[in-house]
XYZ file of C-alpha atoms in Angstrom:
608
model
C 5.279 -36.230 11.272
C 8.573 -34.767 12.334
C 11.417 -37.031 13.681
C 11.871 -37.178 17.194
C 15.580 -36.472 17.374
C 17.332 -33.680 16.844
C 20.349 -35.341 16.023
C 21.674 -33.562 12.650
C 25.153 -31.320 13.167
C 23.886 -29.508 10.566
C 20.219 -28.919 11.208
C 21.586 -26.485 14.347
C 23.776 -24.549 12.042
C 21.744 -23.928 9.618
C 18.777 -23.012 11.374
C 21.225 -20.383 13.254
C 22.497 -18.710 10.231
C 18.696 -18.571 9.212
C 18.340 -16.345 12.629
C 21.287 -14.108 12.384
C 19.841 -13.458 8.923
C 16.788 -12.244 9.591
C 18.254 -10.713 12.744
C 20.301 -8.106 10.229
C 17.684 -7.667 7.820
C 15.642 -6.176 10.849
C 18.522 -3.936 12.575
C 19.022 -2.586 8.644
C 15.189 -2.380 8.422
C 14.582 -0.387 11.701
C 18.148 1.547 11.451
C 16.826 3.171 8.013
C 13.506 3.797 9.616
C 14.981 5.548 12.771
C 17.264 7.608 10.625
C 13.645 8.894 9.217
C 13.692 11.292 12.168
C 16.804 13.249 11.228
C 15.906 13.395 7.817
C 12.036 14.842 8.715
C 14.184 17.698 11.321
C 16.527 18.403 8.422
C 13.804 18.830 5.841
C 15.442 16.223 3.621
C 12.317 15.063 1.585
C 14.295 13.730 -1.273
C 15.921 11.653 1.058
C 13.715 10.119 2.789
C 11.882 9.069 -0.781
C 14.724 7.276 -1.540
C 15.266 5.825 1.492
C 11.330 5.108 1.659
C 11.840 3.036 -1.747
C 15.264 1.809 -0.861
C 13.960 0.026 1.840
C 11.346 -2.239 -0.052
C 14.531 -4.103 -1.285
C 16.117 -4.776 1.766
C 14.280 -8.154 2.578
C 15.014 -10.077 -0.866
C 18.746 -8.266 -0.609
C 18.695 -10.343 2.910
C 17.133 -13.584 1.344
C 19.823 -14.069 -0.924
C 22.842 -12.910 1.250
C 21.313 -16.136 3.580
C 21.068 -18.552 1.055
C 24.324 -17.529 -0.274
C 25.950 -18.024 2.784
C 23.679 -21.640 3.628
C 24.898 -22.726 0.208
C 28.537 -22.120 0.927
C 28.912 -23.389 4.174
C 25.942 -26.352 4.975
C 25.535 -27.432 0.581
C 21.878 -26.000 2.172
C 20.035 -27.557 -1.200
C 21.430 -30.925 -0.703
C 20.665 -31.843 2.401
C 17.660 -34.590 3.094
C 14.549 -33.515 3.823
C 14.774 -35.111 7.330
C 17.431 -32.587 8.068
C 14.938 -29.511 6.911
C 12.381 -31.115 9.459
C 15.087 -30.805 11.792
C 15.892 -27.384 11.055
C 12.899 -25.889 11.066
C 12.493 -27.130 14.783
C 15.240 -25.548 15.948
C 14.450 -22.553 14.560
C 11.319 -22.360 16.592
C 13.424 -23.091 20.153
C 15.129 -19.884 18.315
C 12.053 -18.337 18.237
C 11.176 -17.961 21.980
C 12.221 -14.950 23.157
C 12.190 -13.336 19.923
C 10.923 -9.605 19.667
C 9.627 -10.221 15.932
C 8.763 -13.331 15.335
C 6.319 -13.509 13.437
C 8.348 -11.683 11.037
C 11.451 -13.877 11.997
C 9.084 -17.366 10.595
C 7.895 -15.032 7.157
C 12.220 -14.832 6.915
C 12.543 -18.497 6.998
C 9.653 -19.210 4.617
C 11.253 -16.816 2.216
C 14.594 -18.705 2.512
C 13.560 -22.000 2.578
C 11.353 -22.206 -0.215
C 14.528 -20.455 -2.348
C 16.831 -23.391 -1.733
C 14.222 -26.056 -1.287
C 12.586 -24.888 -5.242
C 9.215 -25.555 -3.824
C 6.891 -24.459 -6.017
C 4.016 -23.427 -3.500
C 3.099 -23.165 -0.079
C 1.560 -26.627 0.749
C 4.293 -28.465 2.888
C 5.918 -29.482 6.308
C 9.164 -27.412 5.610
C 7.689 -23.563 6.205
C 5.294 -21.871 8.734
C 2.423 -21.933 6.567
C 0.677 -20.717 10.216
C 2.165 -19.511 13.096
C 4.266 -21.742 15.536
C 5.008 -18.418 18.004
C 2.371 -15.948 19.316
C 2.819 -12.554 19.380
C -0.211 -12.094 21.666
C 1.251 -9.625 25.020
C 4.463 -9.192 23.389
C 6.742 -6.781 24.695
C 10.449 -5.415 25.612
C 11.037 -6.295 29.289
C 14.485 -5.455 29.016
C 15.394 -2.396 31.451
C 15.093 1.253 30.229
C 13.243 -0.595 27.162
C 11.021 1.738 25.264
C 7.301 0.807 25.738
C 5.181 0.723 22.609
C 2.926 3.124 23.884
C 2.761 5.676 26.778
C -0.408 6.610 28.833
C -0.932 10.216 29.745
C -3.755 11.140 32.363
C -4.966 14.722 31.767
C -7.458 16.382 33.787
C -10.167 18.761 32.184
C -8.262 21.953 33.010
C -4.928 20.502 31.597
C -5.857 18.821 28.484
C -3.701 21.196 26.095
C -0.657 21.014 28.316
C -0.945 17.719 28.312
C -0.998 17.404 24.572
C 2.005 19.722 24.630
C 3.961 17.111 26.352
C 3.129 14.259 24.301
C 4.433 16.234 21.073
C 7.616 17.136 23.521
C 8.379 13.267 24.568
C 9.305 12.882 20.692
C 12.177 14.913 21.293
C 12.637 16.800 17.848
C 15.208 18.824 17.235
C 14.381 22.213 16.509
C 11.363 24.794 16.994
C 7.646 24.878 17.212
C 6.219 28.041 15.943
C 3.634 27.810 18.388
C 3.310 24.190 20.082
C 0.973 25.885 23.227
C -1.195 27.054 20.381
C -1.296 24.350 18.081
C -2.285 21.751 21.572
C -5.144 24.452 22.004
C -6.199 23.983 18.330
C -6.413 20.399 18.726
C -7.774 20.548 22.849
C -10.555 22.347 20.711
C -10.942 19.606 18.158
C -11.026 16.860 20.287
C -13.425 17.887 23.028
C -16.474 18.089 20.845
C -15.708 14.464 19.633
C -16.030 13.503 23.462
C -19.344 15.164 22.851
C -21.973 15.581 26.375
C -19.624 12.262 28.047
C -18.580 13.153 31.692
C -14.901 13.013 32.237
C -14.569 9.091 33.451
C -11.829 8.132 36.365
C -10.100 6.233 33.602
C -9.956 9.520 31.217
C -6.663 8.843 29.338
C -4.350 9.607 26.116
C -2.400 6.462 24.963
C -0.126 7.639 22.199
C 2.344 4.999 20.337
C 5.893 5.720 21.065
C 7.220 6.132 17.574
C 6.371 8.521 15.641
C 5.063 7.786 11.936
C 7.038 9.360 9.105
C 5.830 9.794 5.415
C 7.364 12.411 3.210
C 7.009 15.412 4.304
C 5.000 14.744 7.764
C 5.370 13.249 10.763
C 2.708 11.749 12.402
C 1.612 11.275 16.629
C -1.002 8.180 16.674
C -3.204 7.528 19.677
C -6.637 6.869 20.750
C -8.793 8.622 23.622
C -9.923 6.610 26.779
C -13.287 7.568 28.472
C -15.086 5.251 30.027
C -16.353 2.857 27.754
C -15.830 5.068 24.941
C -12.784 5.344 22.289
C -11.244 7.628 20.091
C -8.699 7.027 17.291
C -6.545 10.210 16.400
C -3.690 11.128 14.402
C -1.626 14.955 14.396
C 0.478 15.662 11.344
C 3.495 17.552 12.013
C 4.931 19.440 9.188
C 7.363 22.190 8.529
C 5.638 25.581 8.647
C 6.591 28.365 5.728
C 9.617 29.504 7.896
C 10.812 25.710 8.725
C 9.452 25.845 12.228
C 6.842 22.861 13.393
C 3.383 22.916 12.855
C 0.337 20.712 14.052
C -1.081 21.154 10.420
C -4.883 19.186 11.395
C -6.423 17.186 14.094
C -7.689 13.483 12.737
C -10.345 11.666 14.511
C -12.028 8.568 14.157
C -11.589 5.325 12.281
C -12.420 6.888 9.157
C -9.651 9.351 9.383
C -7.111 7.020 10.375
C -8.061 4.860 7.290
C -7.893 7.380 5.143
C -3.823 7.980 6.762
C -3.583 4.211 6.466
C -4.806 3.352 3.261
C -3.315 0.801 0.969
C -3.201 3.353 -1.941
C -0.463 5.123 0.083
C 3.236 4.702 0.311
C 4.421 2.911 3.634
C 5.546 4.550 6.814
C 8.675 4.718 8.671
C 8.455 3.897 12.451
C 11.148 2.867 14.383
C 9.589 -0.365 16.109
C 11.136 -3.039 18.662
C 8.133 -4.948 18.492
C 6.240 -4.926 15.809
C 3.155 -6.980 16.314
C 2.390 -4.725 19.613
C 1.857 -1.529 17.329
C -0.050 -3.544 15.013
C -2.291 -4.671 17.675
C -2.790 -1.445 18.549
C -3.549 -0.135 15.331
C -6.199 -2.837 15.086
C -7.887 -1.131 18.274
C -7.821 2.068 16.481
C -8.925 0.377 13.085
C -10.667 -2.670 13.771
C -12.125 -3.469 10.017
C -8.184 -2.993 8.247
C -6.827 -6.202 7.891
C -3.652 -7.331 9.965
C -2.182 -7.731 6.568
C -3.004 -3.990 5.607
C -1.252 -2.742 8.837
C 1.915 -5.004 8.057
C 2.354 -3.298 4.934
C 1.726 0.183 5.992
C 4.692 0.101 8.455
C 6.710 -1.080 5.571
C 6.698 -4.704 6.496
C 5.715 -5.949 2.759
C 6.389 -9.859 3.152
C 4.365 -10.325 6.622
C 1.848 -8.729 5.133
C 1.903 -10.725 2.198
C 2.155 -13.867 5.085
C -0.886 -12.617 6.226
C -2.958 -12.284 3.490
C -2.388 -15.825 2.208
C -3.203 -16.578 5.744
C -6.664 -15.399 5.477
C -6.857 -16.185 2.166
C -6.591 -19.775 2.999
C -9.118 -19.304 5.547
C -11.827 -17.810 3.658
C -11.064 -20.839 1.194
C -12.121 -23.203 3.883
C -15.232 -21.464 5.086
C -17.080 -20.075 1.767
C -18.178 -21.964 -1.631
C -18.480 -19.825 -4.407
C -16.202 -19.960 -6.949
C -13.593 -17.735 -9.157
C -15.125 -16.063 -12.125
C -14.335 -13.986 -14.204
C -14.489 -9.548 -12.869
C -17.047 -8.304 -14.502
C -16.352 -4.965 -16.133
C -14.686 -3.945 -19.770
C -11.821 -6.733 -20.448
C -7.921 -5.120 -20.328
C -5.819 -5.689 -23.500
C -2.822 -6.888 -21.313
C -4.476 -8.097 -17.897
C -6.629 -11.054 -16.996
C -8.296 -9.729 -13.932
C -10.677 -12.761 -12.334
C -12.198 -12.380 -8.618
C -14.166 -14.837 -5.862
C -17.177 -12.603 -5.238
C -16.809 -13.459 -1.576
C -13.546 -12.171 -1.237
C -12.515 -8.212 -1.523
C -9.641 -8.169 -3.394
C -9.031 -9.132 -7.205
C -6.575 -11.166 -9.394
C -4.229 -10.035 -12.349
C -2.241 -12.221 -14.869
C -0.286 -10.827 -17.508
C -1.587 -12.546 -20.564
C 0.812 -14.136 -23.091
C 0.181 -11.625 -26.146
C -1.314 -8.010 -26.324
C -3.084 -6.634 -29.438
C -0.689 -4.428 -31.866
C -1.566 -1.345 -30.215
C -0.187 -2.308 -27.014
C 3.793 -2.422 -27.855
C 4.577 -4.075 -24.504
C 6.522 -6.723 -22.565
C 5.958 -9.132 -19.728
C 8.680 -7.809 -18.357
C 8.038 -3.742 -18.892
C 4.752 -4.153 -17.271
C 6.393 -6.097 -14.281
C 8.748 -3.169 -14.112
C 5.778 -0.893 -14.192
C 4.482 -2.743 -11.124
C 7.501 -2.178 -9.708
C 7.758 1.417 -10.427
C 4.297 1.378 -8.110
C 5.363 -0.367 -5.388
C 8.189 1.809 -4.799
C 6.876 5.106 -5.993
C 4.842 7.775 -3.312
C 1.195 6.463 -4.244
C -0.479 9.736 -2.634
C -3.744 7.991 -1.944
C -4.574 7.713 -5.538
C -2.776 4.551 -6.363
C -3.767 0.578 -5.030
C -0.861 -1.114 -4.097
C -0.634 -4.376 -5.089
C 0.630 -7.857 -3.720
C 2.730 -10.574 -5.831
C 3.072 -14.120 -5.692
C 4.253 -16.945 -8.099
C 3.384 -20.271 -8.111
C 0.265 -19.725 -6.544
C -2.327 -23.083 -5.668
C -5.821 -23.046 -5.743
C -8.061 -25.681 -5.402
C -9.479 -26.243 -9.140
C -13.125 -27.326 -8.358
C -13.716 -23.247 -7.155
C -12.765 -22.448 -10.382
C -15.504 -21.735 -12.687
C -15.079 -23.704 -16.378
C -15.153 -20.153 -18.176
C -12.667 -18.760 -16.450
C -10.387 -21.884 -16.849
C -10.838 -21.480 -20.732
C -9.990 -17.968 -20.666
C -6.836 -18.286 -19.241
C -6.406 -21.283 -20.999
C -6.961 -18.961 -24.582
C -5.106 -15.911 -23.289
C -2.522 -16.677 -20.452
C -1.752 -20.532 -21.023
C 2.196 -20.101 -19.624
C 0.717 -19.277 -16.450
C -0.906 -22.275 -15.842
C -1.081 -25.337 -14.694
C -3.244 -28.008 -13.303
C -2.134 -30.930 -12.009
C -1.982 -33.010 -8.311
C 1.088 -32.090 -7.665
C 1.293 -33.458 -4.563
C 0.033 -36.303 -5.135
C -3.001 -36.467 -2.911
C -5.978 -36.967 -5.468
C -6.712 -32.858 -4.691
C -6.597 -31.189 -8.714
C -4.734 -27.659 -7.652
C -5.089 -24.772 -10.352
C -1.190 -23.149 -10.125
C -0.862 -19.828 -11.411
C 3.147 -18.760 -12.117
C 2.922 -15.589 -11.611
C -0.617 -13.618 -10.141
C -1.333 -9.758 -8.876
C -3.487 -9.105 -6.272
C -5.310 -5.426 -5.645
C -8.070 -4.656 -3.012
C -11.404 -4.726 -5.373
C -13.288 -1.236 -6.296
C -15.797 -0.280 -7.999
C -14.532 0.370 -11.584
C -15.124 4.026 -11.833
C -16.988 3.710 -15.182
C -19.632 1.502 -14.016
C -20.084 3.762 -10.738
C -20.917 6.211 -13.389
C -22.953 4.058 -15.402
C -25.512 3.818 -12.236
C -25.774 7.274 -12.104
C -27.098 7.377 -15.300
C -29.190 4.706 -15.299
C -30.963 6.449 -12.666
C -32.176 8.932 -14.544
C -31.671 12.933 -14.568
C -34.646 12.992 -12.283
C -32.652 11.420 -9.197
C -30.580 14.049 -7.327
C -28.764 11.503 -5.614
C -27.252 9.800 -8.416
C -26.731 13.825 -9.702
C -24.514 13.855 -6.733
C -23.184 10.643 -7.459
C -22.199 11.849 -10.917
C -20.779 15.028 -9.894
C -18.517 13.936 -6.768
C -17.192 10.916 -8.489
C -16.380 13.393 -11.869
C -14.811 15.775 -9.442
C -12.691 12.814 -7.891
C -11.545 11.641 -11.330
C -9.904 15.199 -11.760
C -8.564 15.276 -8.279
C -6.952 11.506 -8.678
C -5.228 12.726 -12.086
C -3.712 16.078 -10.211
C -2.837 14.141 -6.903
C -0.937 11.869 -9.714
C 0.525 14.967 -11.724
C 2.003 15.751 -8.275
C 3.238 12.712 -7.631
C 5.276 12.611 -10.557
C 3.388 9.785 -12.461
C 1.241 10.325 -15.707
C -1.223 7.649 -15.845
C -0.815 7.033 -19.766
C -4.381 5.249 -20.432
C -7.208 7.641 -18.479
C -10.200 6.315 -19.186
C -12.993 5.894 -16.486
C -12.478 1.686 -16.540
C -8.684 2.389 -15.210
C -10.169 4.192 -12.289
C -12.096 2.409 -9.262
C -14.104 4.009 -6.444
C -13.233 2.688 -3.154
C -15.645 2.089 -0.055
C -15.192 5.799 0.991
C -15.465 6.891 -2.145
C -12.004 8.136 -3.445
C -10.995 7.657 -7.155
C -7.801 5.113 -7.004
C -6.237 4.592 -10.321
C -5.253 0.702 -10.730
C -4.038 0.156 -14.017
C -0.662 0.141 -14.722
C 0.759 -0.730 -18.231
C 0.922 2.308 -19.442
C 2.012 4.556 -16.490
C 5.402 6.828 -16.982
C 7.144 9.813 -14.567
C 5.523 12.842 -15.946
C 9.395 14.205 -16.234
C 9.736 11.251 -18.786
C 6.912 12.997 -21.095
C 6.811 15.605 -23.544
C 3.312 17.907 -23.889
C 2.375 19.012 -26.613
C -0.422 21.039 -28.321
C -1.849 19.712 -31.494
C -0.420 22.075 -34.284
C -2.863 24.064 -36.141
C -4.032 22.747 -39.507
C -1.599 23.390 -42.675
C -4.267 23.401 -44.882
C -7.690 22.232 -45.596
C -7.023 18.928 -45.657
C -5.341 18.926 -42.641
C -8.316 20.264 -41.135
C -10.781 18.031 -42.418
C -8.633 14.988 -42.085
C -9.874 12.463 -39.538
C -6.230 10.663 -39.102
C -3.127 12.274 -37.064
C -1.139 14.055 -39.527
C 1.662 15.499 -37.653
C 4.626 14.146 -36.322
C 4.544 12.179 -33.213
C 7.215 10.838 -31.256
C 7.300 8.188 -28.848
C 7.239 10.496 -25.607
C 4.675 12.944 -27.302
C 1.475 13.826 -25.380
C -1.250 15.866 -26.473
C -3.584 16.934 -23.928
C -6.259 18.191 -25.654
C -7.003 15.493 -27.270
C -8.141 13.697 -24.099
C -11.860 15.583 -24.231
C -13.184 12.915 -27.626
C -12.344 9.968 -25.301
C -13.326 10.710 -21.974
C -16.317 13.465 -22.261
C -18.621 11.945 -24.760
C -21.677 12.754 -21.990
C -22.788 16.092 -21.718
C -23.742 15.542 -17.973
C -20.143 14.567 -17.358
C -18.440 17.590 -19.600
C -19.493 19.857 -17.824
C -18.600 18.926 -14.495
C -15.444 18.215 -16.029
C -14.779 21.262 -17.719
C -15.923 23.358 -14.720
C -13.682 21.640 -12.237
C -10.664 20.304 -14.186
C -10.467 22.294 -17.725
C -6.577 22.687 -17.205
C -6.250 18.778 -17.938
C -6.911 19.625 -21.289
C -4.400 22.042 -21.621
C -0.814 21.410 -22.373
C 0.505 23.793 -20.353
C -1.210 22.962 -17.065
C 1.177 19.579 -17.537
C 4.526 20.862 -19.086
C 4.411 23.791 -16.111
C 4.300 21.004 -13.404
C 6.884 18.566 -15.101
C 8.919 21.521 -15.107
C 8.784 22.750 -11.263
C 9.516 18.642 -10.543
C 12.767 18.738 -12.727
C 13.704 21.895 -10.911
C 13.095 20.084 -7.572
C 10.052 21.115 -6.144
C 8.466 18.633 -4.234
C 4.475 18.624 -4.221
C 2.279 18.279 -1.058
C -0.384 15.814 -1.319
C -1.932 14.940 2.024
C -4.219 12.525 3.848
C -7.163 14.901 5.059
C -9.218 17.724 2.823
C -8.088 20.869 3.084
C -10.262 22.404 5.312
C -9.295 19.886 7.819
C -6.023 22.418 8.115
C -5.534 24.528 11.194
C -5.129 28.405 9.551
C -1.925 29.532 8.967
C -0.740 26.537 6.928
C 0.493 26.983 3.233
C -2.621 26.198 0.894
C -0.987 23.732 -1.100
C 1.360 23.889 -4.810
C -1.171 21.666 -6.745
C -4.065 23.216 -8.320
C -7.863 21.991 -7.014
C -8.818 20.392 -3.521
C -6.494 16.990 -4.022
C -3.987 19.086 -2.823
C -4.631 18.284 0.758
């Protein structure tokens, strides 16, 4: 129970400094996201990378600066818990009013749990849920920018409507032709309506920011008719001369999910209230977790808020219990899942076999590296937490032993708080939405026999992904290091997302190589590597042994993505990326683009 009065001279203060903290974490945060605008109208794509990873620091670089400051000026750590009771309920009178609260309660969590060393989430002193709603929430003040705007077009006016939604963004510079492009997607977007009659309540709502990614920039709405709605997205890009271009036309959840997937880097939106474009997303994307959309818009931590919230919740109302994944064992990860839930869990074990010359730390860093890096679709993001609780009885014995055997210093079982409840604490845990791993997909194919044209197709698409992941990758600057199938997963609309991480480098950092011809006989005949290899050193063609051993599979492979084998294909592309080219990789297949559009630098179809 909290005390009744609120009677500290301290509580007040701190709880204050707590608010201005977060308050200049979020004018930093949306200042570097507005300033996404000039960078997209100045074609400044290696700027707005950096700023794109720059920005995932910002909230810890905010944490500390506040519990620096609470240190210095309230001895923050030694004050009695009664005080922290205190605090956290004036923080919540701070709360009303707020314009991100939600995000404003994730802050003091963050900040709290730093000074106060607890060592998970179960206790009075945090928001473990909500104490503010976000439900309605919006600007009142005047001239305030609404989230979104409603435009009412009638049949005859459709495209010039569409023209001035694109104009109320107010970009600076030109359009090669805006009237056209609105035509384009007029055209698009009418068949999608399909035989409906034009309703009374016929209506665009479009959200008022737009949503900047490397090179694009996108408008996100939804369609109004009747009872009926549409989700759509238009990518704006730079057209060969630098003018403006409506490159495609996006419709549908499944497009929008495919622009909002957690295997792609976050957006930059300029947002005063951030739980009103997240509600809206959710109308446009009703199966993507809260969570999901949190992270997207670059909001990492509520997102991570979120996900332990419905974690927790799906604790309470299922019964099964962890096991181990199934699948081919990793050499540095334990990966372990709850069948219920979609998503599985990593720990770094303690020791690797020879082979892998590793650290805890380097494959934190390479983590890292993918949290901050462009992910181009073909890379799961992943959340981290330490000092994670679970309740042991839903762990299953084997499981317990094989952490136990392989990653012992990142566990512990104990009742720590003292309530007769045995918790299971894991230090330090990953957590990646769960896929198919791409070499048991496969497996199914074959077990279906030659016979079965469907697992043909199954075979051949998911072959043809594989190749498409690796170039989307190559263009992303990232070499994937270990390629085989059981590092790739297949997710529910069947993309090839590579997930494994130990081993990844920037492609810029590598050196390819072709495997020198024999010196003599022996050479040839020799079944070790005789020539010298240095730590860098990559031979390509020496990928085929380990990856095509089916014939089925070969020769999809080799008709589709030969030039992975081939030294040069590699070295050529490291080479335009240290000269600066950047590569487009984009959200939608390529014949999803309007004509006129470049086709694309990277070689294949995963260039759109």
């Amino acid at each position: 129970m909290f005390p009744r009065r609120l009677d500290s001279p301290a509580a007040y203060g701190i709880a204050q400094a707590m608010m201005d903290g977060f308050n200049r974490h979020y004018r930093l945060f949306r200042a570097e996201s507005a300033r996404a605008k000039h960078r997209f109208e100045t074609s400044d794509w290696t700027g707005q990378q950096r700023a794109q990873r720059e920005r995932i620091e910002f909230y810890d670089l905010r944490v500390k600066e506040c519990v620096r400051r609470l240190e210095k000026e309230f001895s923050a750590g030694e004050q009695p818990m009664d005080v922290w009771h205190q605090v956290k309920l004036h923080y919540i009178g701070l709360l009303v009013g707020h314009h991100q609260p939600e995000l404003a309660e994730t802050f003091f969590n963050s900040v709290t749990t730093k000074i106060l060393h607890r060592t998970h989430f179960h206790n009075d002193f945090i928001f473990v849920w909500p104490a503010i709603s976000t439900e309605y929430l919006e600007n009142e003040e005047p001239g305030a920018r609404p989230t979104y705007r409603a435009y009412y077009p009638a049949p005859d006016t459709l495209h010039e409507t569409l023209v001035r939604v694109v104009d109320n963004f107010q970009l600076q510079g030109e359009f090669e032709d805006l009237a056209r492009d609105a035509a384009r997607v007029a055209d698009v977007m009418l068949p999608r309506l399909g035989q409906a009659k034009w309703r009374a309540n016929f209506q665009l709502q479009v959200l008022s920011s737009l949503f900047y990614r490397n090179k694009g920039a996108y408008v996100v709405g939804k369609v109004i008719n009747g009872f009926q709605e549409i989700a759509f997205a238009l990518p704006i890009l730079h057209g060969a001369e630098g003018r403006y271009r409506i490159d495609a036309a996006l419709f549908g959840e499944d497009d929008l999910q495919m622009l909002f997937s957690f295997a792609r880097a976050y957006f930059m939106v300029d947002m005063e209230i951030p739980s009103a474009y997240v509600q809206f997303l959710r109308s446009l994307m009703p199966r993507k977790p809260r969570a999901e959309l949190y992270n997207a818009l670059g909001l990492a931590k509520q997102g991570k808020t979120l996900f332990y919230r419905d974690f927790l919740h799906h604790l309470r109302y299922s019964s099964d219990r962890f096991r181990i994944a199934p699948g081919i064992k990793g050499m540095v990860m334990l990966v372990f899942d709850l069948p219920s839930f979609p998503f599985v869990f990593k720990l770094i074990k303690d020791y690797y076999p020879p082979q892998k010359e590793t650290t805890r730390e380097q494959i934190k860093g390479k983590y890292l590296l993918v949290k901050q890096h462009d992910r181009v679709g073909r890379m799961a993001d992943t959340l981290e937490y330490s000092e994670v609780a679970f309740p042991r009885e839903r762990f299953e014995d084997d499981l317990i032993a094989e952490i136990e055997k392989f990653a012992p210093s990142q566990l512990e079982i104990s009742d720590r708080d003292g309530d007769g409840q045995v918790e299971v604490i894991l230090k330090h845990v990953y957590i990646e939405r769960r896929m198919i791993p791409l070499n048991i997909y496969l497996q199914e194919a074959f077990d279906a026999g030659p016979g079965d044209e469907r697992a043909q197709r199954q075979m051949e698409r998911s072959v043809v992904e594989y190749g498409n992941a690796i170039k989307d990758l190559v263009a992303a600057n990232i070499f994937p290091g270990d390629m085989l199938w059981k590092n790739f997963g297949v997710t529910r609309n069947g993309k090839v997302v590579f997930y494994d991480y130990d081993e990844i480098e920037y492609l810029t950092d590598c050196n390819f190589r072709r495997v020198p011809a024999p010196r003599n006989e022996e050479d040839e005949v020799s079944g070790e590597v005789w020539w010298a290899v240095g730590p860098r050193d990559v031979f390509p063609e020496t990928f085929g042994p380990f990856l095509l051993g089916n014939d089925a599979v070969r020769e999809v492979f080799m008709r589709h993505h030969a030039d992975l084998l081939d030294a040069a294909f590699w070295q050529s592309h490291k080479e335009r990326i240290q000269a600066g080219h950047m590569y487009d990789v984009f959200p939608y297949d390529a014949e999803r683009r309007f004509p006129g559009g470049d086709a694309g630098p990277s070689s294949g179809p995963s260039s759109a």
